[in-house]
PDB file of C-alpha atoms in Angstrom:
ATOM      1  CA  MET A   1       7.993 -17.558 -13.687  1.00 49.00           C
ATOM      2  CA  ALA A   2       5.522 -16.846 -10.696  1.00 60.00           C
ATOM      3  CA  GLU A   3       1.946 -15.734 -11.609  1.00 74.00           C
ATOM      4  CA  SER A   4       1.448 -11.988 -11.529  1.00 89.00           C
ATOM      5  CA  ILE A   5      -0.973 -10.788  -8.839  1.00 95.00           C
ATOM      6  CA  ILE A   6      -1.240  -7.351 -10.659  1.00 95.00           C
ATOM      7  CA  SER A   7      -0.947  -6.930 -14.405  1.00 95.00           C
ATOM      8  CA  ILE A   8      -1.164  -3.294 -15.794  1.00 95.00           C
ATOM      9  CA  ARG A   9      -1.089  -2.719 -19.551  1.00 95.00           C
ATOM     10  CA  ASN A  10      -0.887   0.659 -21.083  1.00 96.00           C
ATOM     11  CA  LEU A  11      -2.654   2.701 -18.455  1.00 95.00           C
ATOM     12  CA  VAL A  12      -3.528   6.217 -19.586  1.00 95.00           C
ATOM     13  CA  LYS A  13      -4.828   9.032 -17.110  1.00 94.00           C
ATOM     14  CA  THR A  14      -5.263  12.690 -17.846  1.00 93.00           C
ATOM     15  CA  TYR A  15      -6.439  15.590 -16.020  1.00 88.00           C
ATOM     16  CA  THR A  16      -7.712  19.037 -17.186  1.00 87.00           C
ATOM     17  CA  LEU A  17      -5.941  21.689 -15.238  1.00 83.00           C
ATOM     18  CA  GLY A  18      -6.624  25.439 -16.077  1.00 85.00           C
ATOM     19  CA  GLY A  19      -7.840  24.681 -19.326  1.00 86.00           C
ATOM     20  CA  GLU A  20      -4.795  22.406 -20.205  1.00 89.00           C
ATOM     21  CA  THR A  21      -4.750  18.680 -20.484  1.00 89.00           C
ATOM     22  CA  VAL A  22      -2.076  17.150 -18.272  1.00 87.00           C
ATOM     23  CA  THR A  23      -1.129  13.411 -18.790  1.00 90.00           C
ATOM     24  CA  ALA A  24      -0.618  11.858 -15.416  1.00 92.00           C
ATOM     25  CA  LEU A  25       0.050   8.431 -16.649  1.00 94.00           C
ATOM     26  CA  HIS A  26       1.289   7.702 -20.117  1.00 93.00           C
ATOM     27  CA  ARG A  27       0.877   4.200 -21.257  1.00 94.00           C
ATOM     28  CA  VAL A  28       2.140   2.720 -18.025  1.00 95.00           C
ATOM     29  CA  SER A  29       2.670  -1.078 -17.875  1.00 95.00           C
ATOM     30  CA  LEU A  30       3.643  -3.035 -14.745  1.00 95.00           C
ATOM     31  CA  GLU A  31       3.696  -6.643 -13.617  1.00 95.00           C
ATOM     32  CA  ILE A  32       3.800  -7.496  -9.903  1.00 95.00           C
ATOM     33  CA  GLU A  33       4.172 -11.121  -8.788  1.00 95.00           C
ATOM     34  CA  HIS A  34       2.852 -12.799  -5.688  1.00 94.00           C
ATOM     35  CA  GLY A  35       5.270 -12.253  -2.759  1.00 94.00           C
ATOM     36  CA  GLU A  36       7.054  -9.213  -4.210  1.00 95.00           C
ATOM     37  CA  PHE A  37       8.237  -6.115  -2.381  1.00 96.00           C
ATOM     38  CA  LEU A  38       8.094  -3.415  -4.912  1.00 96.00           C
ATOM     39  CA  ALA A  39       8.847   0.290  -4.403  1.00 96.00           C
ATOM     40  CA  ILE A  40       7.490   3.003  -6.729  1.00 95.00           C
ATOM     41  CA  ILE A  41       9.632   6.082  -6.449  1.00 94.00           C
ATOM     42  CA  GLY A  42       9.139   9.563  -7.895  1.00 91.00           C
ATOM     43  CA  PRO A  43       9.008  13.230  -6.953  1.00 87.00           C
ATOM     44  CA  SER A  44       5.891  15.297  -6.422  1.00 83.00           C
ATOM     45  CA  GLY A  45       3.913  15.575  -9.648  1.00 83.00           C
ATOM     46  CA  SER A  46       5.545  12.580 -11.277  1.00 88.00           C
ATOM     47  CA  GLY A  47       2.332  10.554 -11.486  1.00 90.00           C
ATOM     48  CA  LYS A  48       3.080   8.136  -8.462  1.00 90.00           C
ATOM     49  CA  SER A  49       0.001   9.229  -6.429  1.00 89.00           C
ATOM     50  CA  THR A  50      -2.190   8.660  -9.524  1.00 92.00           C
ATOM     51  CA  LEU A  51      -0.579   5.362 -10.113  1.00 93.00           C
ATOM     52  CA  MET A  52      -1.246   4.469  -6.409  1.00 92.00           C
ATOM     53  CA  ASN A  53      -4.998   5.489  -6.813  1.00 92.00           C
ATOM     54  CA  MET A  54      -5.197   3.151  -9.718  1.00 93.00           C
ATOM     55  CA  ILE A  55      -3.520   0.263  -8.002  1.00 95.00           C
ATOM     56  CA  GLY A  56      -5.755   0.791  -4.859  1.00 94.00           C
ATOM     57  CA  CYS A  57      -8.914   0.937  -6.909  1.00 93.00           C
ATOM     58  CA  LEU A  58      -9.528   4.512  -5.902  1.00 92.00           C
ATOM     59  CA  ASP A  59      -9.561   5.817  -9.492  1.00 90.00           C
ATOM     60  CA  LYS A  60     -10.019   4.455 -13.101  1.00 89.00           C
ATOM     61  CA  ALA A  61      -7.814   4.805 -16.121  1.00 91.00           C
ATOM     62  CA  GLU A  62      -9.244   6.204 -19.305  1.00 92.00           C
ATOM     63  CA  SER A  63      -7.592   3.367 -21.384  1.00 93.00           C
ATOM     64  CA  GLY A  64      -5.593   0.337 -20.765  1.00 95.00           C
ATOM     65  CA  GLU A  65      -6.014  -2.638 -18.487  1.00 95.00           C
ATOM     66  CA  TYR A  66      -5.666  -3.369 -14.788  1.00 95.00           C
ATOM     67  CA  MET A  67      -5.991  -7.011 -13.712  1.00 95.00           C
ATOM     68  CA  LEU A  68      -5.839  -7.790  -9.915  1.00 95.00           C
ATOM     69  CA  GLU A  69      -5.741 -11.531  -9.170  1.00 93.00           C
ATOM     70  CA  GLN A  70      -7.184 -12.170 -12.828  1.00 91.00           C
ATOM     71  CA  GLN A  71     -10.213  -9.777 -12.294  1.00 92.00           C
ATOM     72  CA  ASN A  72     -10.525  -6.804 -14.784  1.00 94.00           C
ATOM     73  CA  VAL A  73     -10.731  -3.813 -12.430  1.00 93.00           C
ATOM     74  CA  GLY A  74     -11.536  -1.415 -15.147  1.00 89.00           C
ATOM     75  CA  LYS A  75     -14.780  -3.107 -15.868  1.00 90.00           C
ATOM     76  CA  MET A  76     -16.096  -2.949 -12.185  1.00 92.00           C
ATOM     77  CA  ASN A  77     -18.832  -0.671 -10.909  1.00 92.00           C
ATOM     78  CA  ASP A  78     -18.385   1.481  -7.762  1.00 92.00           C
ATOM     79  CA  ASN A  79     -19.870  -1.264  -5.394  1.00 92.00           C
ATOM     80  CA  GLN A  80     -17.452  -3.934  -6.751  1.00 93.00           C
ATOM     81  CA  LEU A  81     -14.571  -1.417  -6.490  1.00 93.00           C
ATOM     82  CA  ALA A  82     -15.460  -0.925  -2.852  1.00 91.00           C
ATOM     83  CA  ALA A  83     -15.592  -4.636  -2.209  1.00 90.00           C
ATOM     84  CA  ILE A  84     -12.044  -5.066  -3.854  1.00 91.00           C
ATOM     85  CA  ARG A  85     -10.668  -2.212  -1.661  1.00 91.00           C
ATOM     86  CA  ASN A  86     -12.141  -3.850   1.514  1.00 87.00           C
ATOM     87  CA  GLN A  87     -11.183  -7.315   0.769  1.00 88.00           C
ATOM     88  CA  LYS A  88      -8.094  -7.339  -1.429  1.00 92.00           C
ATOM     89  CA  ILE A  89      -6.167  -4.233  -0.564  1.00 95.00           C
ATOM     90  CA  GLY A  90      -4.564  -3.332   2.774  1.00 94.00           C
ATOM     91  CA  PHE A  91      -3.865   0.434   2.836  1.00 94.00           C
ATOM     92  CA  ILE A  92      -1.074   1.883   4.865  1.00 94.00           C
ATOM     93  CA  PHE A  93      -0.997   5.736   5.052  1.00 90.00           C
ATOM     94  CA  GLN A  94       1.608   8.357   6.002  1.00 89.00           C
ATOM     95  CA  ASN A  95      -0.533   9.727   8.887  1.00 90.00           C
ATOM     96  CA  PHE A  96      -1.836   6.363  10.205  1.00 92.00           C
ATOM     97  CA  ASN A  97      -5.522   7.435  10.136  1.00 92.00           C
ATOM     98  CA  LEU A  98      -6.329   5.793  13.476  1.00 95.00           C
ATOM     99  CA  LEU A  99      -9.613   6.555  15.414  1.00 95.00           C
ATOM    100  CA  SER A 100      -8.572   8.477  18.433  1.00 95.00           C
ATOM    101  CA  LYS A 101     -11.336   6.960  20.567  1.00 96.00           C
ATOM    102  CA  LEU A 102     -10.569   3.373  19.832  1.00 96.00           C
ATOM    103  CA  THR A 103      -7.939   1.111  21.315  1.00 97.00           C
ATOM    104  CA  ALA A 104      -5.154  -0.363  19.102  1.00 97.00           C
ATOM    105  CA  LEU A 105      -7.160  -3.676  18.967  1.00 97.00           C
ATOM    106  CA  GLU A 106     -10.355  -1.942  18.117  1.00 97.00           C
ATOM    107  CA  ASN A 107      -8.726   0.054  15.333  1.00 97.00           C
ATOM    108  CA  VAL A 108      -7.393  -3.171  13.926  1.00 97.00           C
ATOM    109  CA  GLU A 109     -10.793  -4.942  14.139  1.00 96.00           C
ATOM    110  CA  LEU A 110     -12.608  -2.004  12.242  1.00 93.00           C
ATOM    111  CA  PRO A 111     -12.264  -3.456   8.777  1.00 92.00           C
ATOM    112  CA  LEU A 112     -13.700  -6.757   9.951  1.00 93.00           C
ATOM    113  CA  ILE A 113     -16.639  -5.081  11.316  1.00 91.00           C
ATOM    114  CA  TYR A 114     -17.485  -3.734   7.798  1.00 86.00           C
ATOM    115  CA  GLN A 115     -17.127  -7.266   6.583  1.00 87.00           C
ATOM    116  CA  GLY A 116     -19.747  -8.547   9.226  1.00 89.00           C
ATOM    117  CA  VAL A 117     -17.183 -10.904  11.007  1.00 92.00           C
ATOM    118  CA  GLY A 118     -18.394 -11.993  14.407  1.00 94.00           C
ATOM    119  CA  THR A 119     -16.845 -10.608  17.685  1.00 93.00           C
ATOM    120  CA  ASN A 120     -14.767 -13.586  18.722  1.00 95.00           C
ATOM    121  CA  GLU A 121     -13.314 -14.203  15.320  1.00 96.00           C
ATOM    122  CA  ARG A 122     -12.610 -10.463  14.829  1.00 95.00           C
ATOM    123  CA  ARG A 123     -10.680 -10.229  18.149  1.00 96.00           C
ATOM    124  CA  LYS A 124      -8.739 -13.182  17.448  1.00 96.00           C
ATOM    125  CA  ARG A 125      -7.694 -12.095  14.131  1.00 96.00           C
ATOM    126  CA  ALA A 126      -6.837  -8.604  15.214  1.00 96.00           C
ATOM    127  CA  GLN A 127      -4.690  -9.940  18.093  1.00 96.00           C
ATOM    128  CA  GLU A 128      -2.820 -12.060  15.704  1.00 96.00           C
ATOM    129  CA  CYS A 129      -2.048  -9.118  13.425  1.00 96.00           C
ATOM    130  CA  LEU A 130      -0.905  -6.950  16.361  1.00 96.00           C
ATOM    131  CA  GLN A 131       1.439  -9.894  17.203  1.00 95.00           C
ATOM    132  CA  LYS A 132       2.854  -9.889  13.753  1.00 93.00           C
ATOM    133  CA  VAL A 133       3.837  -6.223  14.082  1.00 94.00           C
ATOM    134  CA  GLY A 134       5.168  -6.764  17.675  1.00 93.00           C
ATOM    135  CA  LEU A 135       2.581  -4.789  19.374  1.00 93.00           C
ATOM    136  CA  GLU A 136       0.322  -7.311  21.151  1.00 92.00           C
ATOM    137  CA  GLU A 137       1.215  -5.783  24.526  1.00 94.00           C
ATOM    138  CA  ARG A 138      -0.257  -2.482  23.438  1.00 95.00           C
ATOM    139  CA  ALA A 139      -3.651  -3.728  22.468  1.00 96.00           C
ATOM    140  CA  ALA A 140      -5.557  -1.812  25.125  1.00 96.00           C
ATOM    141  CA  HIS A 141      -3.753   1.583  24.492  1.00 97.00           C
ATOM    142  CA  LEU A 142      -5.410   4.510  22.762  1.00 97.00           C
ATOM    143  CA  PRO A 143      -3.466   6.047  19.791  1.00 96.00           C
ATOM    144  CA  THR A 144      -2.649   9.097  22.013  1.00 95.00           C
ATOM    145  CA  GLN A 145      -0.750   6.665  24.297  1.00 96.00           C
ATOM    146  CA  LEU A 146       1.394   5.315  21.546  1.00 96.00           C
ATOM    147  CA  SER A 147       4.498   6.703  19.721  1.00 94.00           C
ATOM    148  CA  GLY A 148       4.303   7.552  16.045  1.00 94.00           C
ATOM    149  CA  GLY A 149       6.107   4.366  15.287  1.00 94.00           C
ATOM    150  CA  GLN A 150       3.627   2.201  17.388  1.00 96.00           C
ATOM    151  CA  GLN A 151       0.708   3.993  15.717  1.00 96.00           C
ATOM    152  CA  GLN A 152       2.082   3.030  12.298  1.00 95.00           C
ATOM    153  CA  ARG A 153       2.392  -0.617  13.420  1.00 95.00           C
ATOM    154  CA  VAL A 154      -1.197  -0.532  14.462  1.00 96.00           C
ATOM    155  CA  ALA A 155      -2.076   0.873  11.059  1.00 96.00           C
ATOM    156  CA  ILE A 156      -0.086  -1.995   9.462  1.00 96.00           C
ATOM    157  CA  ALA A 157      -1.883  -4.556  11.636  1.00 96.00           C
ATOM    158  CA  ARG A 158      -5.136  -3.048  10.489  1.00 96.00           C
ATOM    159  CA  ALA A 159      -4.121  -3.266   6.884  1.00 95.00           C
ATOM    160  CA  LEU A 160      -3.308  -6.881   7.417  1.00 95.00           C
ATOM    161  CA  VAL A 161      -6.349  -8.081   9.298  1.00 95.00           C
ATOM    162  CA  CYS A 162      -8.535  -8.963   6.169  1.00 92.00           C
ATOM    163  CA  ASN A 163      -5.667 -10.954   4.649  1.00 91.00           C
ATOM    164  CA  PRO A 164      -5.468  -8.768   1.610  1.00 93.00           C
ATOM    165  CA  ALA A 165      -3.826  -9.801  -1.631  1.00 92.00           C
ATOM    166  CA  ILE A 166      -1.570  -6.656  -1.526  1.00 95.00           C
ATOM    167  CA  LEU A 167      -0.479  -4.252   1.057  1.00 96.00           C
ATOM    168  CA  LEU A 168      -0.353  -0.722  -0.557  1.00 96.00           C
ATOM    169  CA  ALA A 169       1.914   1.568   1.534  1.00 95.00           C
ATOM    170  CA  ASP A 170       1.855   5.202   0.753  1.00 92.00           C
ATOM    171  CA  GLU A 171       4.814   7.030   2.257  1.00 92.00           C
ATOM    172  CA  PRO A 172       4.568   4.909   5.394  1.00 92.00           C
ATOM    173  CA  THR A 173       7.672   6.419   6.955  1.00 91.00           C
ATOM    174  CA  GLY A 174       6.877  10.005   5.804  1.00 89.00           C
ATOM    175  CA  ALA A 175       5.877  11.180   9.289  1.00 88.00           C
ATOM    176  CA  LEU A 176       8.518   9.286  11.164  1.00 91.00           C
ATOM    177  CA  ASP A 177      12.090  10.124  12.317  1.00 91.00           C
ATOM    178  CA  SER A 178      15.027   8.148  10.616  1.00 91.00           C
ATOM    179  CA  LYS A 179      15.295   5.608  13.589  1.00 92.00           C
ATOM    180  CA  THR A 180      11.510   4.893  13.556  1.00 92.00           C
ATOM    181  CA  SER A 181      11.305   4.796   9.879  1.00 92.00           C
ATOM    182  CA  SER A 182      14.075   2.103   9.811  1.00 93.00           C
ATOM    183  CA  GLU A 183      12.102   0.074  12.366  1.00 93.00           C
ATOM    184  CA  ILE A 184       8.871   0.392  10.309  1.00 94.00           C
ATOM    185  CA  MET A 185      10.796  -0.730   7.225  1.00 94.00           C
ATOM    186  CA  ASN A 186      12.098  -3.808   9.139  1.00 93.00           C
ATOM    187  CA  VAL A 187       8.374  -4.633   9.932  1.00 93.00           C
ATOM    188  CA  MET A 188       7.568  -4.432   6.258  1.00 93.00           C
ATOM    189  CA  LYS A 189      10.584  -6.601   5.211  1.00 94.00           C
ATOM    190  CA  GLY A 190       9.461  -9.166   7.894  1.00 93.00           C
ATOM    191  CA  LEU A 191       5.867  -9.282   6.520  1.00 93.00           C
ATOM    192  CA  ASN A 192       7.320  -9.682   3.062  1.00 95.00           C
ATOM    193  CA  GLU A 193       9.351 -12.516   4.165  1.00 94.00           C
ATOM    194  CA  LEU A 194       6.231 -14.254   5.585  1.00 91.00           C
ATOM    195  CA  GLY A 195       4.682 -14.171   1.912  1.00 92.00           C
ATOM    196  CA  HIS A 196       2.930 -10.734   1.899  1.00 94.00           C
ATOM    197  CA  THR A 197       2.851  -8.842  -1.413  1.00 96.00           C
ATOM    198  CA  ILE A 198       3.942  -5.232  -0.814  1.00 97.00           C
ATOM    199  CA  VAL A 199       3.789  -2.200  -2.978  1.00 97.00           C
ATOM    200  CA  LEU A 200       5.560   0.810  -1.514  1.00 96.00           C
ATOM    201  CA  ILE A 201       4.942   4.484  -2.830  1.00 94.00           C
ATOM    202  CA  THR A 202       7.792   6.784  -1.768  1.00 93.00           C
ATOM    203  CA  HIS A 203       9.943   9.886  -2.812  1.00 90.00           C
ATOM    204  CA  ASP A 204      12.731   8.736  -0.522  1.00 90.00           C
ATOM    205  CA  LEU A 205      15.538   6.763  -2.340  1.00 91.00           C
ATOM    206  CA  ASP A 206      16.817   5.318   0.971  1.00 91.00           C
ATOM    207  CA  VAL A 207      13.345   3.924   1.761  1.00 92.00           C
ATOM    208  CA  ALA A 208      12.979   2.512  -1.748  1.00 93.00           C
ATOM    209  CA  LYS A 209      16.278   0.695  -1.769  1.00 93.00           C
ATOM    210  CA  GLN A 210      15.036  -1.415   0.969  1.00 92.00           C
ATOM    211  CA  ALA A 211      12.389  -3.016  -1.225  1.00 94.00           C
ATOM    212  CA  LYS A 212      13.499  -5.933  -3.481  1.00 93.00           C
ATOM    213  CA  ARG A 213      12.562  -4.130  -6.662  1.00 94.00           C
ATOM    214  CA  ILE A 214      12.192  -0.449  -7.711  1.00 95.00           C
ATOM    215  CA  VAL A 215      10.423   1.287 -10.442  1.00 95.00           C
ATOM    216  CA  GLN A 216      10.716   5.076 -11.057  1.00 94.00           C
ATOM    217  CA  ILE A 217       7.835   7.120 -12.330  1.00 94.00           C
ATOM    218  CA  ARG A 218       8.805  10.314 -13.996  1.00 92.00           C
ATOM    219  CA  ASP A 219       6.455  12.567 -16.060  1.00 90.00           C
ATOM    220  CA  GLY A 220       3.896   9.871 -16.097  1.00 92.00           C
ATOM    221  CA  LYS A 221       6.243   7.172 -17.550  1.00 93.00           C
ATOM    222  CA  LEU A 222       7.554   4.258 -15.698  1.00 93.00           C
ATOM    223  CA  PHE A 223      11.274   3.218 -15.663  1.00 91.00           C
ATOM    224  CA  GLU A 224      12.771   0.042 -13.912  1.00 87.00           C
ATOM    225  CA  TYR A 225      16.172  -0.397 -12.430  1.00 69.00           C
ATOM    226  CA  GLY A 226      17.858  -3.453 -11.682  1.00 58.00           C
ATOM    227  CA  GLY A 227      20.305  -4.411  -8.829  1.00 48.00           C
ATOM    228  CA  ASP A 228      22.415  -1.607  -7.671  1.00 50.00           C
ATOM    229  CA  SER A 229      22.019   0.479 -10.737  1.00 48.00           C
ATOM    230  CA  ILE A 230      19.508   2.940  -9.233  1.00 51.00           C
ATOM    231  CA  GLU A 231      21.245   6.028  -7.930  1.00 52.00           C
ATOM    232  CA  ALA A 232      19.925   9.337  -6.600  1.00 42.00           C
ATOM    233  CA  ALA A 233      21.216  11.177  -9.693  1.00 35.00           C
ATOM    234  CA  SER A 234      19.294   9.055 -11.949  1.00 47.00           C
ATOM    235  CA  LEU A 235      16.006   9.703 -10.119  1.00 49.00           C
ATOM    236  CA  TYR A 236      15.592  13.504 -10.317  1.00 44.00           C
TER     237      TYR A 236
END
C-alpha cells in the first residue's frame, strides 16, 4: 500500500451559532495517498468547507489528528501553518483570485516572490507551469484579456508553481459553463496523470465522478463510495 500523504483521524470541529452548538465535523477520518485524485462532495452546510479549511491548514480542529507528510498540523503555530500553506498546498479557487494588474506570468510567479526565489528561476518555473496547463502563449495577457477557463488555467498554474504536496481545488468549475468545466477537469486529470495529488471539493456529482475516488460528507460525517455505486439519489 502506498504511503499516505494525508492522514486524518477523528477530527471534531464545532461552532456556536445563536447560542447553539453545531458540529461541523463529527469524528472524521480520511487517508489520502500520494498521487490520488479525490473528490469530497456534499451540499451546502454539510461540513465540506470546514473540512477543506482543515486540509488547507486554514483552521484547526478541536480534537483529532491531521498529519500532512508525517507532520502533525494540529501542533503547529500560526507561522508554521502559513509556511505549510505556502510550500505544501496549492490552492485553486472558484473565482480564480488573480490580480487584475498583473499578467498571467506575473500572477503565476507571485507565490515564488513570497518564497524569495530569484527572478530568473521564478520566470522559468512560472513558464513551465503555464505550459503544463496549455497556456504558455498567453503569458503576457492580463486577466481581463482571458476567458474564464483561461483564467482558471492561470490559477491552476499558480497553484502548481511551488511544487506543492497537494492541489486543493475548491469548486474549481463553479464559475464556468459546462464546456469550459469539462476542459478544466481534463487539465486536472492530466496533472493527476503526471503524479500530482489532487483533492477536489464540489457539490456537483458530475464533476466528482471525474475523480478516481469519491467521499461524501453529510451532517459532518464522512461516507465513502466505491466504483460506480455512487448515485445522485444517495447523495442528498
